[in-house]
Amino acid sequence: MRWPDGLTAKTAPRKDTRARRELSPIGGEAHLLARSFRRGPAPDPATRLPRVSPAALGGPGDTLGNLAGDSRTQYTRAAKSEAEERLSNPPEPPSEARASRSNWRCRLRRARQPAIEIAAILLWSLWIGRDFLEFDPRLWPHGADYPLSIEPLYQWDLLRQCGSCVLWNGFFNGGAPAFLETHAAFLHPLVIALSLMFDPVTTSKIVLVLSLFLAGIAQWWLAHVLRLGSFPRLWSSLLAVAGGHLTGRMEMGLVWMVFSTATASLVLPPLLRLCQDGKRRDGVVTALLMASALLSGQGYIQIGLMLIFVVFAVAFTVDCRLHLRPVWKELVRTVALVSLLAAILLIPLVNALPLLDKDLDDQMLSLQPLERIPLNYVVSDPEYYNSPATGALAFPAIYANYIGWIPAALFLVGVVRRPRRGSLRLSLALILPIPMLAILSSRLLVDLLGAPAPPILAAMRYPSLVLGLSVPLILAVAAWELNELWVRFPRLRFFVAAKPRVVRLVVLGAGGVLLWFSLTGPCRFSRAWMLVFPMPPGTQGIADHLVLGTTAWVQPHPTSKARASA
């Protein structure tokens, strides 16, 4: 038997006595729900006929029997005449203008709640990055590598000065083709538009604030694809904005690492929907956002994104009999469209690949032991990341992925519960990439393969940065489990509903305070590095005395290699 609103055979009321029903743990509300479900809606008292026993009706000449028969006949005739009148005089259909207004009202009513949630994400992003809203070019964001991060943005000033000379970057290491820039998001359309409107320092600040907002929208969108409630959606998106996988990168001023993490997070929701539904529209959206992620710079996050793409593809395209499902065709079309959209970077990169060189780290000194990696999600002390306790280098920007112990605990509960419930493919797609990224970011592969590390692994140098892309997946599973606690547990819901108002408010308030506490931790953690400082003294004087004729546009030697930024 199927009980309404999540009731089960154990929680359904017994039929013994009324006292036992009233003293049941879930109160009398469950009994009323189950009773209405079994018997259907109660009849209208105005139209309900009086009960008359067969013995009281008597024979045909009995007055009471004739009265009951006449009342039934009149009731049947009245109902029949009313039905015939409705069929003969149907209501007029609404006009087109009225129907259009009704449709728009329905759409606005449906969009009200998402608009409120998106506005909350925007306000929270502005609050986390409030120091970057000071658009003074003499105030620089925190980090030793920040000047190196914004250097390629000065290249777009040449577009207004000399046009085609923007194709060659002569400002760094003797010069190189400008479209080979892989460190910064030089070819990203959003960055190009901001660089042509503002100076490089202001552009970087706007990019940082937009990155926080895009990361929150990506997490909210992923929760929406999972069909979670409004509260888990908003909670996970606010955590994604303040998470250490974004704010911790600013310890060294890695602007483009923050931007690439946000743009790669935007790929996950349409990719998941594409794998589930196989619609071509989702494939086009995935290709656009994936091309945006490829143009966002760095390269570390892109490696993690390709790994997640492969896991999603295998989980949703291969069935139990090792046969391919039809969605594989849409995934191939998506990859082809990504190659076309990102061709402005991929074609010059492949053409000049023999001339590019990169520093290697054969010993992989930046890698952590595998058992230390979970601490990066729950330790909020900045001094921990500056100490040898991490088991690697003292650079918080490489390892900080702090989100707090509450989402981490919900994620662990979800890992235990998800495979035993339905949607095994979805559970594997969300959970399996996380240990794979952790193994890639640990010393496990180096210990298995032996030192020195293979060139393809040694070229990464800091693979721990890839682990930042695991945070959106962890928050998605945590929000999913938080949604299950309220929606899938009827005992908890009936316990809260059956208690007095004071107890109900206390229980809900305690849960709200606990979840709010989970947001304040990452918010305080972000304040360590989401700051601005005055530019170093004397910088402006040195820049004014530079002679551009001797310090820029140095032609490289024909046999030398153009060294790419690490």
PDB file of N, CA and C in Angstrom, residues 200-276:
ATOM      1  N   PRO A 200      44.372  47.513 -16.574  1.00  0.00           N
ATOM      2  CA  PRO A 200      44.548  46.108 -16.169  1.00  0.00           C
ATOM      3  C   PRO A 200      44.269  45.833 -14.698  1.00  0.00           C
ATOM      4  N   VAL A 201      44.628  46.753 -13.798  1.00  0.00           N
ATOM      5  CA  VAL A 201      44.382  46.521 -12.374  1.00  0.00           C
ATOM      6  C   VAL A 201      42.887  46.485 -12.094  1.00  0.00           C
ATOM      7  N   THR A 202      42.153  47.438 -12.632  1.00  0.00           N
ATOM      8  CA  THR A 202      40.703  47.454 -12.439  1.00  0.00           C
ATOM      9  C   THR A 202      40.048  46.253 -13.104  1.00  0.00           C
ATOM     10  N   THR A 203      40.544  45.872 -14.257  1.00  0.00           N
ATOM     11  CA  THR A 203      40.007  44.691 -14.936  1.00  0.00           C
ATOM     12  C   THR A 203      40.170  43.443 -14.082  1.00  0.00           C
ATOM     13  N   SER A 204      41.335  43.292 -13.467  1.00  0.00           N
ATOM     14  CA  SER A 204      41.559  42.110 -12.628  1.00  0.00           C
ATOM     15  C   SER A 204      40.625  42.106 -11.421  1.00  0.00           C
ATOM     16  N   LYS A 205      40.347  43.265 -10.844  1.00  0.00           N
ATOM     17  CA  LYS A 205      39.425  43.313  -9.704  1.00  0.00           C
ATOM     18  C   LYS A 205      38.009  42.934 -10.118  1.00  0.00           C
ATOM     19  N   ILE A 206      37.569  43.429 -11.260  1.00  0.00           N
ATOM     20  CA  ILE A 206      36.231  43.070 -11.734  1.00  0.00           C
ATOM     21  C   ILE A 206      36.163  41.578 -12.048  1.00  0.00           C
ATOM     22  N   VAL A 207      37.220  41.032 -12.615  1.00  0.00           N
ATOM     23  CA  VAL A 207      37.247  39.604 -12.929  1.00  0.00           C
ATOM     24  C   VAL A 207      37.160  38.771 -11.655  1.00  0.00           C
ATOM     25  N   LEU A 208      37.815  39.214 -10.595  1.00  0.00           N
ATOM     26  CA  LEU A 208      37.761  38.466  -9.339  1.00  0.00           C
ATOM     27  C   LEU A 208      36.344  38.441  -8.759  1.00  0.00           C
ATOM     28  N   VAL A 209      35.681  39.598  -8.741  1.00  0.00           N
ATOM     29  CA  VAL A 209      34.320  39.641  -8.205  1.00  0.00           C
ATOM     30  C   VAL A 209      33.373  38.830  -9.088  1.00  0.00           C
ATOM     31  N   LEU A 210      33.505  38.949 -10.401  1.00  0.00           N
ATOM     32  CA  LEU A 210      32.671  38.156 -11.303  1.00  0.00           C
ATOM     33  C   LEU A 210      32.942  36.666 -11.156  1.00  0.00           C
ATOM     34  N   SER A 211      34.171  36.296 -10.853  1.00  0.00           N
ATOM     35  CA  SER A 211      34.490  34.879 -10.663  1.00  0.00           C
ATOM     36  C   SER A 211      33.766  34.318  -9.452  1.00  0.00           C
ATOM     37  N   LEU A 212      33.712  35.099  -8.375  1.00  0.00           N
ATOM     38  CA  LEU A 212      32.970  34.650  -7.198  1.00  0.00           C
ATOM     39  C   LEU A 212      31.497  34.451  -7.530  1.00  0.00           C
ATOM     40  N   PHE A 213      30.936  35.395  -8.257  1.00  0.00           N
ATOM     41  CA  PHE A 213      29.520  35.295  -8.628  1.00  0.00           C
ATOM     42  C   PHE A 213      29.269  34.118  -9.567  1.00  0.00           C
ATOM     43  N   LEU A 214      30.143  33.917 -10.547  1.00  0.00           N
ATOM     44  CA  LEU A 214      29.966  32.805 -11.481  1.00  0.00           C
ATOM     45  C   LEU A 214      30.099  31.459 -10.771  1.00  0.00           C
ATOM     46  N   ALA A 215      30.989  31.360  -9.798  1.00  0.00           N
ATOM     47  CA  ALA A 215      31.114  30.110  -9.041  1.00  0.00           C
ATOM     48  C   ALA A 215      29.843  29.829  -8.254  1.00  0.00           C
ATOM     49  N   GLY A 216      29.240  30.870  -7.660  1.00  0.00           N
ATOM     50  CA  GLY A 216      27.980  30.681  -6.958  1.00  0.00           C
ATOM     51  C   GLY A 216      26.845  30.290  -7.890  1.00  0.00           C
ATOM     52  N   ILE A 217      26.770  30.927  -9.053  1.00  0.00           N
ATOM     53  CA  ILE A 217      25.737  30.577 -10.028  1.00  0.00           C
ATOM     54  C   ILE A 217      25.928  29.151 -10.534  1.00  0.00           C
ATOM     55  N   ALA A 218      27.174  28.733 -10.736  1.00  0.00           N
ATOM     56  CA  ALA A 218      27.430  27.365 -11.185  1.00  0.00           C
ATOM     57  C   ALA A 218      26.952  26.349 -10.157  1.00  0.00           C
ATOM     58  N   GLN A 219      27.214  26.620  -8.873  1.00  0.00           N
ATOM     59  CA  GLN A 219      26.766  25.694  -7.832  1.00  0.00           C
ATOM     60  C   GLN A 219      25.244  25.693  -7.704  1.00  0.00           C
ATOM     61  N   TRP A 220      24.630  26.860  -7.817  1.00  0.00           N
ATOM     62  CA  TRP A 220      23.166  26.943  -7.774  1.00  0.00           C
ATOM     63  C   TRP A 220      22.541  26.203  -8.957  1.00  0.00           C
ATOM     64  N   TRP A 221      23.130  26.355 -10.115  1.00  0.00           N
ATOM     65  CA  TRP A 221      22.635  25.675 -11.318  1.00  0.00           C
ATOM     66  C   TRP A 221      22.773  24.166 -11.185  1.00  0.00           C
ATOM     67  N   LEU A 222      23.896  23.711 -10.639  1.00  0.00           N
ATOM     68  CA  LEU A 222      24.085  22.270 -10.452  1.00  0.00           C
ATOM     69  C   LEU A 222      23.062  21.697  -9.481  1.00  0.00           C
ATOM     70  N   ALA A 223      22.767  22.418  -8.411  1.00  0.00           N
ATOM     71  CA  ALA A 223      21.725  21.970  -7.485  1.00  0.00           C
ATOM     72  C   ALA A 223      20.355  21.992  -8.142  1.00  0.00           C
ATOM     73  N   HIS A 224      20.123  22.944  -9.034  1.00  0.00           N
ATOM     74  CA  HIS A 224      18.853  22.989  -9.755  1.00  0.00           C
ATOM     75  C   HIS A 224      18.716  21.796 -10.700  1.00  0.00           C
ATOM     76  N   VAL A 225      19.787  21.395 -11.347  1.00  0.00           N
ATOM     77  CA  VAL A 225      19.747  20.212 -12.216  1.00  0.00           C
ATOM     78  C   VAL A 225      19.466  18.959 -11.394  1.00  0.00           C
ATOM     79  N   LEU A 226      19.977  18.914 -10.164  1.00  0.00           N
ATOM     80  CA  LEU A 226      19.710  17.787  -9.279  1.00  0.00           C
ATOM     81  C   LEU A 226      18.318  17.840  -8.662  1.00  0.00           C
ATOM     82  N   ARG A 227      17.549  18.927  -8.947  1.00  0.00           N
ATOM     83  CA  ARG A 227      16.178  19.102  -8.465  1.00  0.00           C
ATOM     84  C   ARG A 227      16.123  19.174  -6.939  1.00  0.00           C
ATOM     85  N   LEU A 228      17.017  19.955  -6.390  1.00  0.00           N
ATOM     86  CA  LEU A 228      17.037  20.155  -4.949  1.00  0.00           C
ATOM     87  C   LEU A 228      16.140  21.331  -4.582  1.00  0.00           C
ATOM     88  N   GLY A 229      15.830  21.431  -3.304  1.00  0.00           N
ATOM     89  CA  GLY A 229      15.009  22.521  -2.824  1.00  0.00           C
ATOM     90  C   GLY A 229      15.736  23.844  -2.824  1.00  0.00           C
ATOM     91  N   SER A 230      14.988  24.900  -2.575  1.00  0.00           N
ATOM     92  CA  SER A 230      15.570  26.241  -2.623  1.00  0.00           C
ATOM     93  C   SER A 230      16.622  26.444  -1.539  1.00  0.00           C
ATOM     94  N   PHE A 231      16.382  25.926  -0.337  1.00  0.00           N
ATOM     95  CA  PHE A 231      17.346  26.130   0.738  1.00  0.00           C
ATOM     96  C   PHE A 231      18.660  25.403   0.476  1.00  0.00           C
ATOM     97  N   PRO A 232      18.691  24.106   0.107  1.00  0.00           N
ATOM     98  CA  PRO A 232      19.984  23.482  -0.240  1.00  0.00           C
ATOM     99  C   PRO A 232      20.671  24.152  -1.416  1.00  0.00           C
ATOM    100  N   ARG A 233      19.909  24.621  -2.387  1.00  0.00           N
ATOM    101  CA  ARG A 233      20.520  25.328  -3.515  1.00  0.00           C
ATOM    102  C   ARG A 233      21.261  26.580  -3.053  1.00  0.00           C
ATOM    103  N   LEU A 234      20.573  27.389  -2.275  1.00  0.00           N
ATOM    104  CA  LEU A 234      21.167  28.645  -1.833  1.00  0.00           C
ATOM    105  C   LEU A 234      22.328  28.405  -0.884  1.00  0.00           C
ATOM    106  N   TRP A 235      22.191  27.440  -0.003  1.00  0.00           N
ATOM    107  CA  TRP A 235      23.259  27.161   0.959  1.00  0.00           C
ATOM    108  C   TRP A 235      24.530  26.707   0.249  1.00  0.00           C
ATOM    109  N   SER A 236      24.431  25.793  -0.687  1.00  0.00           N
ATOM    110  CA  SER A 236      25.620  25.302  -1.392  1.00  0.00           C
ATOM    111  C   SER A 236      26.246  26.377  -2.267  1.00  0.00           C
ATOM    112  N   SER A 237      25.430  27.230  -2.877  1.00  0.00           N
ATOM    113  CA  SER A 237      25.982  28.283  -3.733  1.00  0.00           C
ATOM    114  C   SER A 237      26.708  29.339  -2.909  1.00  0.00           C
ATOM    115  N   LEU A 238      26.197  29.680  -1.731  1.00  0.00           N
ATOM    116  CA  LEU A 238      26.899  30.637  -0.880  1.00  0.00           C
ATOM    117  C   LEU A 238      28.216  30.054  -0.370  1.00  0.00           C
ATOM    118  N   LEU A 239      28.232  28.763  -0.101  1.00  0.00           N
ATOM    119  CA  LEU A 239      29.483  28.128   0.299  1.00  0.00           C
ATOM    120  C   LEU A 239      30.499  28.128  -0.849  1.00  0.00           C
ATOM    121  N   ALA A 240      30.030  27.930  -2.064  1.00  0.00           N
ATOM    122  CA  ALA A 240      30.935  27.931  -3.209  1.00  0.00           C
ATOM    123  C   ALA A 240      31.574  29.296  -3.425  1.00  0.00           C
ATOM    124  N   VAL A 241      30.849  30.365  -3.124  1.00  0.00           N
ATOM    125  CA  VAL A 241      31.403  31.708  -3.295  1.00  0.00           C
ATOM    126  C   VAL A 241      32.542  31.955  -2.316  1.00  0.00           C
ATOM    127  N   ALA A 242      32.365  31.536  -1.054  1.00  0.00           N
ATOM    128  CA  ALA A 242      33.353  31.806  -0.014  1.00  0.00           C
ATOM    129  C   ALA A 242      34.355  30.687   0.174  1.00  0.00           C
ATOM    130  N   GLY A 243      34.295  29.638  -0.633  1.00  0.00           N
ATOM    131  CA  GLY A 243      35.171  28.482  -0.447  1.00  0.00           C
ATOM    132  C   GLY A 243      36.628  28.812  -0.656  1.00  0.00           C
ATOM    133  N   GLY A 244      37.478  28.044   0.023  1.00  0.00           N
ATOM    134  CA  GLY A 244      38.914  28.265  -0.098  1.00  0.00           C
ATOM    135  C   GLY A 244      39.491  27.908  -1.446  1.00  0.00           C
ATOM    136  N   HIS A 245      38.749  27.131  -2.256  1.00  0.00           N
ATOM    137  CA  HIS A 245      39.250  26.805  -3.587  1.00  0.00           C
ATOM    138  C   HIS A 245      39.293  28.038  -4.489  1.00  0.00           C
ATOM    139  N   LEU A 246      38.606  29.130  -4.092  1.00  0.00           N
ATOM    140  CA  LEU A 246      38.675  30.397  -4.818  1.00  0.00           C
ATOM    141  C   LEU A 246      39.483  31.427  -4.041  1.00  0.00           C
ATOM    142  N   THR A 247      39.067  31.691  -2.806  1.00  0.00           N
ATOM    143  CA  THR A 247      39.706  32.757  -2.029  1.00  0.00           C
ATOM    144  C   THR A 247      41.130  32.397  -1.630  1.00  0.00           C
ATOM    145  N   GLY A 248      41.412  31.111  -1.403  1.00  0.00           N
ATOM    146  CA  GLY A 248      42.767  30.723  -1.022  1.00  0.00           C
ATOM    147  C   GLY A 248      43.791  30.958  -2.110  1.00  0.00           C
ATOM    148  N   ARG A 249      43.379  30.982  -3.367  1.00  0.00           N
ATOM    149  CA  ARG A 249      44.337  31.206  -4.468  1.00  0.00           C
ATOM    150  C   ARG A 249      44.900  32.630  -4.467  1.00  0.00           C
ATOM    151  N   MET A 250      44.211  33.544  -3.812  1.00  0.00           N
ATOM    152  CA  MET A 250      44.684  34.915  -3.780  1.00  0.00           C
ATOM    153  C   MET A 250      45.810  35.108  -2.777  1.00  0.00           C
ATOM    154  N   GLU A 251      46.237  34.072  -2.076  1.00  0.00           N
ATOM    155  CA  GLU A 251      47.416  34.187  -1.221  1.00  0.00           C
ATOM    156  C   GLU A 251      48.648  34.533  -2.058  1.00  0.00           C
ATOM    157  N   MET A 252      48.666  34.070  -3.307  1.00  0.00           N
ATOM    158  CA  MET A 252      49.754  34.402  -4.227  1.00  0.00           C
ATOM    159  C   MET A 252      49.281  35.295  -5.366  1.00  0.00           C
ATOM    160  N   GLY A 253      48.050  35.765  -5.314  1.00  0.00           N
ATOM    161  CA  GLY A 253      47.557  36.634  -6.370  1.00  0.00           C
ATOM    162  C   GLY A 253      47.257  35.921  -7.668  1.00  0.00           C
ATOM    163  N   LEU A 254      46.821  34.666  -7.597  1.00  0.00           N
ATOM    164  CA  LEU A 254      46.539  33.877  -8.805  1.00  0.00           C
ATOM    165  C   LEU A 254      45.140  34.216  -9.316  1.00  0.00           C
ATOM    166  N   VAL A 255      45.042  35.342 -10.005  1.00  0.00           N
ATOM    167  CA  VAL A 255      43.750  35.825 -10.490  1.00  0.00           C
ATOM    168  C   VAL A 255      43.137  34.842 -11.467  1.00  0.00           C
ATOM    169  N   TRP A 256      43.930  34.342 -12.374  1.00  0.00           N
ATOM    170  CA  TRP A 256      43.377  33.502 -13.440  1.00  0.00           C
ATOM    171  C   TRP A 256      43.095  32.092 -12.954  1.00  0.00           C
ATOM    172  N   MET A 257      43.700  31.685 -11.849  1.00  0.00           N
ATOM    173  CA  MET A 257      43.311  30.408 -11.261  1.00  0.00           C
ATOM    174  C   MET A 257      41.903  30.504 -10.669  1.00  0.00           C
ATOM    175  N   VAL A 258      41.576  31.638 -10.070  1.00  0.00           N
ATOM    176  CA  VAL A 258      40.221  31.855  -9.570  1.00  0.00           C
ATOM    177  C   VAL A 258      39.235  31.890 -10.726  1.00  0.00           C
ATOM    178  N   PHE A 259      39.599  32.591 -11.792  1.00  0.00           N
ATOM    179  CA  PHE A 259      38.699  32.722 -12.939  1.00  0.00           C
ATOM    180  C   PHE A 259      38.497  31.389 -13.647  1.00  0.00           C
ATOM    181  N   SER A 260      39.559  30.616 -13.823  1.00  0.00           N
ATOM    182  CA  SER A 260      39.418  29.328 -14.512  1.00  0.00           C
ATOM    183  C   SER A 260      38.626  28.325 -13.675  1.00  0.00           C
ATOM    184  N   THR A 261      38.755  28.378 -12.341  1.00  0.00           N
ATOM    185  CA  THR A 261      37.958  27.494 -11.491  1.00  0.00           C
ATOM    186  C   THR A 261      36.474  27.824 -11.606  1.00  0.00           C
ATOM    187  N   ALA A 262      36.140  29.111 -11.656  1.00  0.00           N
ATOM    188  CA  ALA A 262      34.740  29.514 -11.778  1.00  0.00           C
ATOM    189  C   ALA A 262      34.159  29.126 -13.138  1.00  0.00           C
ATOM    190  N   THR A 263      34.900  29.370 -14.212  1.00  0.00           N
ATOM    191  CA  THR A 263      34.386  29.027 -15.543  1.00  0.00           C
ATOM    192  C   THR A 263      34.287  27.517 -15.745  1.00  0.00           C
ATOM    193  N   ALA A 264      35.214  26.763 -15.157  1.00  0.00           N
ATOM    194  CA  ALA A 264      35.113  25.298 -15.263  1.00  0.00           C
ATOM    195  C   ALA A 264      33.936  24.768 -14.449  1.00  0.00           C
ATOM    196  N   SER A 265      33.619  25.414 -13.327  1.00  0.00           N
ATOM    197  CA  SER A 265      32.457  24.991 -12.540  1.00  0.00           C
ATOM    198  C   SER A 265      31.161  25.194 -13.317  1.00  0.00           C
ATOM    199  N   LEU A 266      31.122  26.200 -14.176  1.00  0.00           N
ATOM    200  CA  LEU A 266      29.928  26.442 -14.980  1.00  0.00           C
ATOM    201  C   LEU A 266      29.656  25.337 -15.996  1.00  0.00           C
ATOM    202  N   VAL A 267      30.660  24.537 -16.306  1.00  0.00           N
ATOM    203  CA  VAL A 267      30.480  23.467 -17.291  1.00  0.00           C
ATOM    204  C   VAL A 267      29.713  22.288 -16.694  1.00  0.00           C
ATOM    205  N   LEU A 268      29.819  22.078 -15.394  1.00  0.00           N
ATOM    206  CA  LEU A 268      29.271  20.865 -14.779  1.00  0.00           C
ATOM    207  C   LEU A 268      27.750  20.754 -14.903  1.00  0.00           C
ATOM    208  N   PRO A 269      26.941  21.818 -14.646  1.00  0.00           N
ATOM    209  CA  PRO A 269      25.475  21.639 -14.750  1.00  0.00           C
ATOM    210  C   PRO A 269      24.986  21.263 -16.141  1.00  0.00           C
ATOM    211  N   PRO A 270      25.360  21.990 -17.215  1.00  0.00           N
ATOM    212  CA  PRO A 270      24.862  21.556 -18.534  1.00  0.00           C
ATOM    213  C   PRO A 270      25.442  20.221 -18.975  1.00  0.00           C
ATOM    214  N   LEU A 271      26.665  19.906 -18.540  1.00  0.00           N
ATOM    215  CA  LEU A 271      27.231  18.602 -18.884  1.00  0.00           C
ATOM    216  C   LEU A 271      26.437  17.477 -18.233  1.00  0.00           C
ATOM    217  N   LEU A 272      26.044  17.668 -16.982  1.00  0.00           N
ATOM    218  CA  LEU A 272      25.240  16.654 -16.309  1.00  0.00           C
ATOM    219  C   LEU A 272      23.876  16.516 -16.961  1.00  0.00           C
ATOM    220  N   ARG A 273      23.259  17.621 -17.318  1.00  0.00           N
ATOM    221  CA  ARG A 273      21.960  17.551 -17.992  1.00  0.00           C
ATOM    222  C   ARG A 273      22.081  16.917 -19.372  1.00  0.00           C
ATOM    223  N   LEU A 274      23.166  17.190 -20.079  1.00  0.00           N
ATOM    224  CA  LEU A 274      23.385  16.568 -21.383  1.00  0.00           C
ATOM    225  C   LEU A 274      23.513  15.055 -21.243  1.00  0.00           C
ATOM    226  N   CYS A 275      24.253  14.600 -20.245  1.00  0.00           N
ATOM    227  CA  CYS A 275      24.425  13.163 -20.064  1.00  0.00           C
ATOM    228  C   CYS A 275      23.129  12.490 -19.642  1.00  0.00           C
ATOM    229  N   GLN A 276      22.267  13.203 -18.924  1.00  0.00           N
ATOM    230  CA  GLN A 276      21.011  12.608 -18.472  1.00  0.00           C
ATOM    231  C   GLN A 276      19.951  12.588 -19.566  1.00  0.00           C
TER     232      GLN A 276
END
